[in-house]
Amino acid sequence: MTRKMRIGTEKISLNQGIWLGIIISILPGTALCSGTFDFFRQDGSARGAAMGGFPVAFRNNTPEALYSNPAGMADAEGRQFLAGYANHPLDLMSGYLTYGQKLKSGYGAIQVSHFNYGEFDKYTTVEGPKDGTFDAGDYIITAGYAHQLYKGLS
C-alpha cells in the first residue's frame, strides 16, 4: 500500500513527493542562481570578448587560450608573453600576465590574474563612525599544458 499526497488536484506518491522536494531544493543552488558577482562578466582577452564570450570555438596559437580552452594552445610556437589591464567603472580593476613556452612534447603556460573590487568604507557598528577603509580583491594563478595527440587530429 502506498500513501498518496494531494498537491492541487493531482495525487502523487510519497516517493514522488520526496524526489520532487529534493529536485526543488537543488535547483536554486545550481540552475536558478547565477553566482557571486555574475553581474560583471569579464572575458579573458579582447578576442574572446569579440566572440561574444565564447572563445572555445577557435584554435588559438597563443597562451591566451589558457583562460578558456587550454587545448587550443597545442599548436603554439616559441615563447610568448601576454599582458592586459582594464580599469572598469565603479573602481573595479583587473589585469593579467601570461607566459607560454614551447616544450619538448607540447606547450605550457602560466597565468597570474588579479581582480580588485575597489575601496570600501569600514564601520565597526551599524550607526557608528567610519573606522577607515579596506580593499577587496582576488589573485588567481593558472597553469596549463597541451599537446597534440595525433598529427592531423584537430
XYZ file of N, CA, C and O in Angstrom:
616
model
N 0.845 -1.180 0.000
C 0.000 0.000 0.000
C 0.885 1.237 0.000
O 1.767 1.368 0.831
N 0.692 2.131 -0.941
C 1.462 3.366 -0.980
C 0.588 4.512 -0.504
O -0.601 4.555 -0.778
N 1.218 5.398 0.233
C 0.487 6.579 0.710
C 0.495 7.634 -0.380
O 1.462 7.792 -1.100
N -0.585 8.352 -0.496
C -0.706 9.389 -1.521
C -0.812 10.749 -0.863
O -1.387 10.893 0.210
N -0.200 11.753 -1.493
C -0.333 13.145 -1.064
C -1.098 13.878 -2.152
O -1.007 13.535 -3.323
N -1.820 14.894 -1.768
C -2.585 15.670 -2.734
C -1.894 17.028 -2.918
O -1.711 17.770 -1.975
N -1.477 17.317 -4.138
C -0.920 18.618 -4.492
C -1.819 19.177 -5.573
O -1.865 18.645 -6.685
N -2.536 20.201 -5.246
C -3.522 20.736 -6.183
C -4.620 19.704 -6.360
O -5.182 19.208 -5.400
N -4.884 19.317 -7.596
C -5.917 18.312 -7.849
C -5.308 16.957 -8.189
O -6.021 15.996 -8.377
N -3.961 16.878 -8.283
C -3.294 15.632 -8.644
C -2.825 14.901 -7.399
O -2.435 15.504 -6.410
N -2.834 13.577 -7.441
C -2.299 12.761 -6.360
C -0.930 12.256 -6.790
O -0.754 11.796 -7.913
N 0.032 12.341 -5.878
C 1.355 11.788 -6.155
C 1.737 10.896 -4.986
O 1.264 11.061 -3.863
N 2.619 9.939 -5.251
C 3.049 9.029 -4.191
C 4.059 9.732 -3.287
O 4.613 10.784 -3.638
N 4.305 9.132 -2.125
C 5.264 9.693 -1.178
C 6.660 9.754 -1.791
O 7.373 10.741 -1.628
N 7.047 8.712 -2.541
C 8.371 8.706 -3.191
C 8.493 9.835 -4.208
O 9.518 10.499 -4.300
N 7.452 10.055 -4.986
C 7.474 11.146 -5.960
C 7.564 12.491 -5.246
O 8.260 13.400 -5.709
N 6.885 12.621 -4.122
C 6.947 13.860 -3.343
C 8.330 14.120 -2.793
O 8.819 15.254 -2.791
N 9.003 13.047 -2.322
C 10.374 13.203 -1.806
C 11.310 13.629 -2.925
O 12.112 14.550 -2.770
N 11.213 12.965 -4.096
C 12.074 13.336 -5.217
C 11.796 14.753 -5.695
O 12.718 15.495 -6.023
N 10.538 15.128 -5.721
C 10.184 16.486 -6.107
C 10.796 17.496 -5.140
O 11.354 18.518 -5.560
N 10.751 17.214 -3.850
C 11.357 18.099 -2.847
C 12.862 18.211 -3.007
O 13.441 19.290 -2.884
N 13.518 17.089 -3.301
C 14.979 17.105 -3.498
C 15.337 17.942 -4.725
O 16.239 18.777 -4.687
N 14.624 17.744 -5.808
C 14.907 18.496 -7.044
C 14.686 19.986 -6.837
O 15.505 20.810 -7.244
N 13.602 20.344 -6.178
C 13.324 21.763 -5.937
C 14.369 22.382 -5.024
O 14.772 23.530 -5.211
N 14.878 21.629 -4.049
C 15.884 22.187 -3.147
C 17.250 22.319 -3.808
O 18.048 23.159 -3.442
N 17.540 21.484 -4.814
C 18.830 21.554 -5.506
C 18.838 22.654 -6.557
O 19.833 23.343 -6.744
N 17.741 22.847 -7.276
C 17.697 23.803 -8.381
C 18.117 25.220 -8.013
O 18.879 25.829 -8.753
N 17.675 25.796 -6.893
C 18.098 27.169 -6.619
C 19.605 27.312 -6.489
O 20.165 28.338 -6.829
N 20.294 26.280 -6.059
C 21.741 26.358 -5.923
C 22.487 26.170 -7.211
O 23.658 26.472 -7.302
N 21.839 25.667 -8.244
C 22.548 25.418 -9.494
C 21.957 26.208 -10.654
O 22.554 27.154 -11.132
N 20.794 25.836 -11.096
C 20.252 26.423 -12.327
C 19.669 27.808 -12.135
O 19.732 28.633 -13.033
N 19.089 28.084 -10.980
C 18.401 29.350 -10.803
C 19.302 30.470 -10.290
O 18.976 31.629 -10.434
N 20.412 30.126 -9.664
C 21.331 31.139 -9.133
C 22.457 31.353 -10.127
O 22.953 30.417 -10.728
N 22.877 32.576 -10.256
C 23.912 32.881 -11.232
C 25.296 32.983 -10.621
O 26.267 33.078 -11.328
N 25.437 32.988 -9.314
C 26.747 33.018 -8.690
C 27.128 34.397 -8.208
O 26.480 35.397 -8.495
N 28.221 34.455 -7.491
C 28.709 35.698 -6.926
C 29.281 36.594 -8.012
O 30.044 36.150 -8.855
N 28.940 37.837 -7.977
C 29.435 38.854 -8.905
C 29.224 38.475 -10.361
O 30.013 38.797 -11.227
N 28.147 37.763 -10.664
C 27.869 37.391 -12.040
C 27.399 38.587 -12.865
O 27.327 38.512 -14.077
N 27.091 39.700 -12.197
C 26.688 40.897 -12.923
C 27.822 41.448 -13.765
O 27.610 42.182 -14.709
N 29.038 41.076 -13.438
C 30.204 41.632 -14.123
C 30.968 40.497 -14.790
O 31.822 39.886 -14.198
N 30.620 40.221 -16.019
C 31.303 39.146 -16.734
C 32.517 39.713 -17.437
O 32.420 40.671 -18.183
N 33.627 39.079 -17.201
C 34.865 39.548 -17.797
C 35.453 38.436 -18.640
O 35.624 37.311 -18.165
N 35.766 38.735 -19.881
C 36.397 37.760 -20.755
C 37.898 37.810 -20.563
O 38.464 38.821 -20.167
N 38.550 36.698 -20.880
C 39.992 36.592 -20.667
C 40.834 37.377 -21.642
O 42.004 37.620 -21.386
N 40.266 37.767 -22.759
C 41.038 38.511 -23.751
C 40.089 39.323 -24.620
O 38.879 39.099 -24.623
N 40.675 40.239 -25.390
C 39.862 41.046 -26.307
C 39.264 40.167 -27.402
O 38.124 40.359 -27.811
N 40.003 39.167 -27.845
C 39.493 38.279 -28.893
C 38.311 37.464 -28.371
O 37.318 37.273 -29.062
N 38.401 36.977 -27.134
C 37.293 36.240 -26.535
C 36.062 37.107 -26.367
O 34.933 36.664 -26.598
N 36.258 38.359 -25.978
C 35.131 39.281 -25.833
C 34.499 39.573 -27.189
O 33.286 39.678 -27.307
N 35.327 39.691 -28.231
C 34.806 39.955 -29.568
C 33.989 38.781 -30.101
O 33.123 38.962 -30.943
N 34.232 37.589 -29.573
C 33.473 36.407 -29.991
C 32.256 36.187 -29.098
O 31.716 35.092 -29.038
N 31.845 37.211 -28.401
C 30.645 37.130 -27.585
C 30.834 36.348 -26.294
O 29.884 35.857 -25.721
N 32.069 36.214 -25.836
C 32.332 35.485 -24.604
C 32.439 33.984 -24.795
O 32.428 33.237 -23.830
N 32.542 33.529 -26.034
C 32.658 32.100 -26.312
C 33.934 31.802 -27.091
O 33.891 31.363 -28.234
N 35.101 32.001 -26.487
C 36.355 31.797 -27.220
C 36.742 30.335 -27.382
O 37.741 30.039 -28.004
N 35.965 29.395 -26.857
C 36.311 27.987 -27.023
C 36.106 27.520 -28.454
O 36.521 26.428 -28.821
N 35.477 28.337 -29.262
C 35.160 27.946 -30.627
C 36.352 28.059 -31.567
O 36.259 27.625 -32.708
N 37.471 28.617 -31.141
C 38.588 28.757 -32.062
C 39.852 28.121 -31.494
O 40.041 28.033 -30.299
N 40.690 27.678 -32.414
C 42.016 27.209 -32.023
C 42.895 28.435 -31.930
O 42.881 29.294 -32.796
N 43.652 28.489 -30.891
C 44.426 29.692 -30.637
C 45.897 29.314 -30.539
O 46.255 28.423 -29.796
N 46.732 29.980 -31.269
C 48.165 29.702 -31.228
C 48.892 30.582 -30.234
O 50.066 30.874 -30.388
N 48.183 31.064 -29.232
C 48.793 31.875 -28.181
C 48.383 31.332 -26.820
O 47.394 30.619 -26.698
N 49.120 31.683 -25.778
C 48.765 31.202 -24.446
C 47.497 31.822 -23.886
O 47.057 31.445 -22.811
N 46.860 32.744 -24.585
C 45.602 33.299 -24.099
C 44.521 32.222 -24.026
O 43.538 32.360 -23.318
N 44.710 31.116 -24.749
C 43.762 30.005 -24.700
C 43.726 29.366 -23.316
O 42.770 28.680 -22.979
N 44.739 29.585 -22.506
C 44.788 29.035 -21.148
C 43.567 29.441 -20.348
O 43.083 28.688 -19.513
N 43.026 30.608 -20.612
C 41.889 31.129 -19.852
C 40.604 30.353 -20.120
O 39.812 30.130 -19.225
N 40.378 29.928 -21.369
C 39.094 29.337 -21.702
C 39.171 27.952 -22.327
O 38.269 27.159 -22.151
N 40.215 27.667 -23.079
C 40.336 26.384 -23.771
C 41.808 26.011 -23.889
O 42.425 26.226 -24.925
N 42.398 25.442 -22.827
C 43.831 25.147 -22.845
C 44.268 24.256 -24.002
O 45.394 24.355 -24.467
N 43.405 23.390 -24.500
C 43.771 22.527 -25.624
C 44.077 23.345 -26.876
O 44.808 22.889 -27.748
N 43.569 24.556 -26.953
C 43.804 25.405 -28.111
C 45.232 25.874 -28.257
O 45.627 26.359 -29.309
N 46.051 25.744 -27.201
C 47.441 26.190 -27.308
C 48.374 25.105 -27.819
O 49.567 25.307 -27.908
N 47.872 23.939 -28.202
C 48.722 22.836 -28.623
C 49.596 23.189 -29.826
O 50.694 22.666 -29.963
N 49.132 24.066 -30.696
C 49.887 24.439 -31.898
C 50.770 25.674 -31.704
O 51.441 26.088 -32.633
N 50.768 26.260 -30.548
C 51.546 27.480 -30.316
C 53.039 27.189 -30.448
O 53.504 26.089 -30.160
N 53.769 28.176 -30.869
C 55.209 28.034 -31.090
C 55.983 29.059 -30.272
O 55.492 30.153 -30.018
N 57.208 28.715 -29.922
C 58.131 29.642 -29.281
C 57.677 30.117 -27.903
O 56.810 29.540 -27.268
N 58.311 31.193 -27.465
C 57.969 31.827 -26.195
C 57.057 33.011 -26.463
O 57.306 33.802 -27.366
N 56.017 33.139 -25.645
C 55.090 34.251 -25.822
C 54.746 34.830 -24.454
O 54.639 34.106 -23.473
N 54.569 36.130 -24.438
C 54.211 36.843 -23.218
C 53.006 37.718 -23.528
O 52.997 38.436 -24.517
N 51.987 37.630 -22.699
C 50.784 38.454 -22.866
C 50.513 39.213 -21.585
O 50.743 38.700 -20.486
N 50.014 40.427 -21.713
C 49.646 41.222 -20.548
C 48.398 42.023 -20.885
O 48.198 42.427 -22.033
N 47.556 42.212 -19.895
C 46.354 43.006 -20.100
C 45.943 43.689 -18.807
O 46.178 43.168 -17.719
N 45.367 44.854 -18.940
C 44.888 45.612 -17.776
C 43.634 46.376 -18.189
O 43.562 46.905 -19.291
N 42.665 46.412 -17.296
C 41.441 47.176 -17.570
C 41.013 47.891 -16.293
O 40.998 47.296 -15.218
N 40.691 49.149 -16.434
C 40.177 49.954 -15.322
C 38.696 50.163 -15.594
O 38.322 50.913 -16.476
N 37.851 49.464 -14.850
C 36.413 49.444 -15.082
C 35.714 50.529 -14.265
O 36.278 51.072 -13.321
N 34.463 50.815 -14.575
C 33.687 51.776 -13.771
C 33.535 51.289 -12.330
O 33.693 50.113 -12.034
N 33.216 52.194 -11.454
C 32.971 51.894 -10.035
C 34.206 51.361 -9.319
O 34.107 50.533 -8.428
N 35.375 51.798 -9.715
C 36.621 51.466 -9.011
C 37.043 50.011 -9.149
O 37.818 49.504 -8.351
N 36.532 49.280 -10.141
C 36.932 47.896 -10.375
C 38.131 47.880 -11.316
O 38.156 48.600 -12.303
N 39.127 47.047 -10.987
C 40.333 46.951 -11.804
C 40.701 45.493 -11.992
O 40.541 44.689 -11.077
N 41.197 45.148 -13.176
C 41.626 43.776 -13.425
C 42.844 43.789 -14.335
O 43.066 44.721 -15.098
N 43.613 42.720 -14.235
C 44.779 42.589 -15.084
C 45.294 41.162 -15.074
O 44.926 40.364 -14.217
N 46.127 40.847 -16.042
C 46.719 39.513 -16.100
C 48.080 39.565 -16.775
O 48.377 40.449 -17.578
N 48.918 38.606 -16.421
C 50.201 38.366 -17.065
C 50.229 36.890 -17.428
O 49.950 36.032 -16.582
N 50.557 36.592 -18.675
C 50.593 35.204 -19.133
C 51.906 34.960 -19.851
O 52.346 35.774 -20.667
N 52.526 33.829 -19.544
C 53.759 33.434 -20.223
C 53.575 32.010 -20.729
O 53.115 31.128 -20.000
N 53.908 31.783 -21.997
C 53.824 30.455 -22.586
C 55.107 30.105 -23.300
O 55.822 30.978 -23.796
N 55.403 28.806 -23.325
C 56.652 28.367 -23.949
C 56.479 26.985 -24.553
O 55.835 26.111 -23.974
N 57.080 26.804 -25.729
C 57.103 25.501 -26.384
C 57.997 24.575 -25.572
O 59.105 24.925 -25.200
N 57.482 23.384 -25.265
C 58.234 22.375 -24.527
C 58.579 21.224 -25.465
O 58.205 21.242 -26.635
N 59.273 20.208 -24.972
C 59.681 19.094 -25.831
C 58.494 18.408 -26.502
O 58.554 18.067 -27.670
N 57.422 18.185 -25.763
C 56.308 17.436 -26.338
C 54.984 18.184 -26.267
O 53.929 17.574 -26.233
N 55.018 19.484 -26.239
C 53.768 20.235 -26.175
C 54.026 21.703 -25.900
O 55.079 22.242 -26.236
N 53.050 22.345 -25.265
C 53.142 23.763 -24.961
C 52.630 23.981 -23.550
O 51.584 23.470 -23.174
N 53.369 24.728 -22.756
C 52.969 25.028 -21.384
C 52.810 26.524 -21.186
O 53.465 27.328 -21.859
N 51.918 26.900 -20.280
C 51.690 28.317 -19.998
C 51.308 28.487 -18.535
O 50.777 27.578 -17.899
N 51.594 29.671 -18.018
C 51.204 30.032 -16.664
C 50.638 31.453 -16.706
O 51.114 32.288 -17.472
N 49.615 31.683 -15.911
C 48.952 32.989 -15.907
C 48.701 33.428 -14.470
O 48.295 32.637 -13.625
N 48.944 34.694 -14.209
C 48.614 35.311 -12.920
C 47.597 36.410 -13.219
O 47.860 37.300 -14.023
N 46.425 36.297 -12.600
C 45.351 37.272 -12.809
C 45.035 37.965 -11.496
O 45.152 37.366 -10.426
N 44.599 39.208 -11.604
C 44.212 39.969 -10.420
C 42.917 40.712 -10.715
O 42.735 41.236 -11.807
N 42.030 40.716 -9.730
C 40.803 41.499 -9.835
C 40.628 42.251 -8.532
O 40.627 41.646 -7.459
N 40.510 43.574 -8.609
C 40.337 44.412 -7.424
C 38.925 44.979 -7.446
O 38.517 45.592 -8.420
N 38.184 44.749 -6.350
C 36.797 45.194 -6.271
C 36.657 46.628 -5.775
O 35.560 47.137 -5.640
N 37.758 47.276 -5.459
C 37.712 48.675 -5.064
C 37.862 48.882 -3.568
O 38.147 47.964 -2.803
N 37.663 50.110 -3.172
C 37.835 50.509 -1.773
C 36.467 50.609 -1.099
O 35.520 51.149 -1.667
N 36.381 50.064 0.109
C 35.130 50.062 0.870
C 35.339 50.796 2.190
O 36.423 50.751 2.764
N 34.279 51.438 2.667
C 34.326 52.074 3.982
C 34.157 51.009 5.061
O 33.390 50.062 4.904
N 34.883 51.183 6.155
C 34.850 50.209 7.252
C 34.140 50.825 8.450
O 34.470 51.932 8.882
N 33.155 50.098 8.982
C 32.404 50.511 10.169
C 32.395 49.346 11.160
O 32.184 48.207 10.760
N 32.589 49.615 12.438
C 32.519 48.553 13.442
C 31.102 48.384 13.971
O 30.749 47.323 14.464
N 30.274 49.417 13.886
C 28.869 49.317 14.279
C 28.019 49.878 13.155
O 28.504 50.631 12.307
N 26.744 49.542 13.166
C 25.853 49.953 12.085
C 25.739 51.465 11.994
O 25.799 52.048 10.913
N 25.583 52.140 13.099
C 25.400 53.588 13.075
C 26.615 54.352 13.598
O 26.535 55.545 13.835
N 27.718 53.647 13.785
C 28.909 54.275 14.331
C 29.685 55.071 13.310
O 29.340 55.114 12.124
N 30.770 55.688 13.748
C 31.602 56.479 12.830
C 32.425 55.570 11.910
O 32.667 54.406 12.212
N 32.839 56.128 10.813
C 33.679 55.400 9.857
C 35.037 55.122 10.511
O 35.660 56.005 11.075
N 35.479 53.857 10.419
C 36.738 53.451 11.040
C 37.872 53.283 10.036
O 38.880 52.668 10.334
N 37.708 53.762 8.847
C 38.742 53.635 7.834
C 38.196 52.996 6.571
O 36.995 52.963 6.336
N 39.102 52.456 5.774
C 38.727 51.808 4.524
C 39.494 50.495 4.380
O 40.473 50.256 5.080
N 39.026 49.664 3.464
C 39.747 48.434 3.129
C 39.499 48.102 1.666
O 38.550 48.574 1.058
N 40.388 47.311 1.092
C 40.277 46.866 -0.292
C 39.919 45.385 -0.325
O 40.254 44.642 0.591
N 39.265 44.965 -1.388
C 38.959 43.550 -1.601
C 39.400 43.170 -3.008
O 39.256 43.960 -3.943
N 39.951 41.993 -3.154
C 40.399 41.553 -4.460
C 40.712 40.079 -4.488
O 40.712 39.401 -3.463
N 40.969 39.572 -5.687
C 41.309 38.172 -5.916
C 42.596 38.087 -6.717
O 42.831 38.892 -7.617
N 43.396 37.063 -6.402
C 44.540 36.687 -7.225
C 44.323 35.244 -7.655
O 43.937 34.405 -6.848
N 44.566 34.974 -8.923
C 44.390 33.623 -9.449
C 45.653 33.244 -10.211
O 46.125 33.996 -11.068
N 46.185 32.081 -9.898
C 47.339 31.553 -10.623
C 46.869 30.303 -11.361
O 46.330 29.380 -10.754
N 47.072 30.291 -12.674
C 46.616 29.189 -13.516
C 47.791 28.662 -14.321
O 48.589 29.449 -14.839
N 47.895 27.359 -14.423
C 48.930 26.738 -15.251
C 48.265 25.717 -16.147
O 47.262 25.096 -15.769
N 48.816 25.539 -17.338
C 48.236 24.585 -18.266
C 49.276 24.009 -19.199
O 50.350 24.576 -19.397
N 48.935 22.863 -19.746
C 49.805 22.172 -20.679
C 48.940 21.544 -21.768
O 47.856 21.019 -21.482
N 49.388 21.600 -23.005
C 48.647 20.986 -24.108
C 49.625 20.417 -25.118
O 50.697 20.977 -25.336
N 49.250 19.293 -25.694
C 49.990 18.774 -26.849
C 49.037 18.016 -27.743
O 48.010 17.517 -27.305
N 49.398 17.968 -29.005
C 48.561 17.312 -29.995
C 48.788 15.812 -29.915
O 49.926 15.340 -29.957
N 47.697 15.034 -29.793
C 47.824 13.582 -29.676
C 48.297 12.950 -30.970
O 49.202 12.131 -30.985
N 47.657 13.316 -32.093
C 47.993 12.765 -33.393
C 48.056 13.881 -34.414
O 47.257 14.804 -34.378
N 48.970 13.792 -35.326
C 49.066 14.781 -36.409
C 47.801 14.705 -37.264
O 47.321 13.625 -37.574
N 47.239 15.850 -37.583
C 46.043 15.912 -38.402
C 44.749 15.812 -37.608
O 43.678 16.003 -38.139
N 44.829 15.499 -36.317
C 43.638 15.435 -35.479
C 43.416 16.794 -34.856
O 44.275 17.327 -34.172
N 42.275 17.402 -35.131
C 42.014 18.725 -34.574
C 40.689 18.737 -33.869
O 39.857 17.894 -34.027
